[in-house]
Amino acid sequence: MDRYAVIGHPIGHSKSPLIHTLFARATGQALEYSAIEAPLDGFAATLDAFRAAGGRGVNVTLPFKLEACAYADEVSERARIAGAANALIFDGARCRADNFDGVGLVRDLTVNLGQPLAGQRVLLLGAGGAARGALQPLLQAGPACLVVANRDATKADDLVRTLAALGLGHGVLSACGYPVLAQHAPFDLIINATAASLHAEPLPLPPQVFGPHTLAYDMVYGKGLTPFLRQAQAAGVTRLADGLGMLVEQAAETFAWWRGVRPDTRPVIAQLSVPLT
Ligand code: NDP
């Protein structure tokens, strides 16, 4: 049976084995998908051992997404722009890397949540790996403006400069810190790509950023109403979503890349959803 895995540290929390097993069952694909915890200094050695044992591909999660790019022989343009890969495929002696986080996000927003992106005012909170992976696919969808705000505003600036150097985001993409966000308000879509919700911490957001029709989207999943979603709710927002759909959609993109068949994501999202209460 073809073998796949997700590699991270820690890895016990990962929903990827369940998601890919459900996909394999639904599409009639014969494969085995496991979770592997690599030592912090042993990502490449763990991958080498998995390949030697017949592994066909892996998903990569924290903290190895940067190392995954360095390991691969070929890196897709979007993974290069993100500076991180979340999926590898082993093609004989060669290894190819891609990053499906951003396309998974865009698909969840546009297909599952019915949120248009073209011509919309979008605020992306955070400048870490998840934000980097989201930027190019969001820009490709044609928003009117895309503001990146980060606690450390210099990181948001650096990110925007990196994309500008690649000829991306001109006249659309800008960066700022939280204190000046009110000047850009309100937004049609606010995406929380920070790790604040993981630590149950609120963000210093002025209430003006939220409008009556804003979609507030937290990339964190499985935590119910996060402090960010509560802030949005307190400002009158009724359209709230967590990142489960993004997780399942990026998994479906990876599955299609590996197996040539795209699974239906709706039943898996329905099975794994946690109510936002
Ligand atoms: P990183 O560690 O790379 O980045 C963390 C970011 O969060 C930085 O911008 C950091 O700001 C910011 N941050 C952390 N704590 C706070 C706080 N208390 N207040 C304000 N900003 C804060 O993490 P990732 O980018 O990899 O992940 C971010 C989130 O996205 C995680 O919660 C992760 O679970 C989620 N995620 C979800 C996915 C999905 O499929 N749904 C996929 C990938 C990630 P600063 O630079 O100032 O320190």
XYZ file of C-alpha atoms and ligand atoms in Angstrom, residues 62 65 101 126-131 150-152 155 178 193-196 198-199 201 203 219-221 243 246-247 250, ligand 1:
77
model
C 5.417 23.190 12.492
C 7.937 24.077 6.865
C -2.179 26.513 2.763
C 0.017 38.367 11.363
C 3.275 38.103 9.445
C 4.387 34.563 10.304
C 4.390 31.434 8.151
C 0.608 31.190 7.763
C 0.319 34.828 6.624
C 1.417 42.695 12.669
C 2.314 43.269 16.326
C 5.889 43.798 15.162
C 7.850 42.165 9.939
C -2.259 47.705 14.985
C -3.279 34.503 10.820
C -1.631 35.181 14.193
C -0.989 32.586 16.874
C -2.803 34.773 19.466
C -3.758 29.516 20.341
C -2.867 31.272 23.607
C -5.099 36.203 23.729
C -5.695 41.353 19.565
C -7.148 30.356 10.964
C -7.081 28.542 14.291
C -9.599 25.684 14.396
C -9.774 27.560 9.973
C -8.794 25.793 5.261
C -7.169 22.736 6.817
C -5.354 22.274 1.761
P 4.111 31.858 13.421
O 4.682 31.491 14.738
O 4.935 31.732 12.184
O 3.581 33.386 13.463
C 2.931 33.862 14.552
C 2.314 35.224 14.248
O 1.378 35.502 15.291
C 3.288 36.380 14.199
O 2.847 37.310 13.244
C 3.166 36.971 15.614
O 3.456 38.352 15.709
C 1.704 36.755 15.864
N 1.326 36.688 17.287
C 1.583 35.694 18.169
N 1.031 35.974 19.364
C 0.430 37.191 19.229
C -0.316 38.027 20.115
N -0.540 37.671 21.386
N -0.792 39.200 19.654
C -0.571 39.569 18.360
N 0.119 38.817 17.480
C 0.619 37.640 17.910
O 2.775 30.983 13.288
P 2.045 30.548 11.953
O 2.014 31.702 11.043
O 2.598 29.277 11.441
O 0.568 30.189 12.478
C -0.346 31.209 12.834
C -1.704 30.589 13.138
O -2.278 30.028 11.963
C -1.636 29.470 14.161
O -2.674 29.690 15.077
C -1.891 28.212 13.373
O -2.588 27.248 14.134
C -2.777 28.717 12.242
N -2.679 27.915 11.019
C -3.823 27.315 10.538
C -3.786 26.571 9.393
C -5.046 25.931 8.895
O -4.960 25.081 7.987
N -6.201 26.304 9.401
C -2.538 26.367 8.633
C -1.396 27.067 9.199
C -1.472 27.800 10.358
P 4.964 38.899 15.971
O 5.678 38.750 14.649
O 4.788 40.316 16.354
O 5.556 38.029 17.038
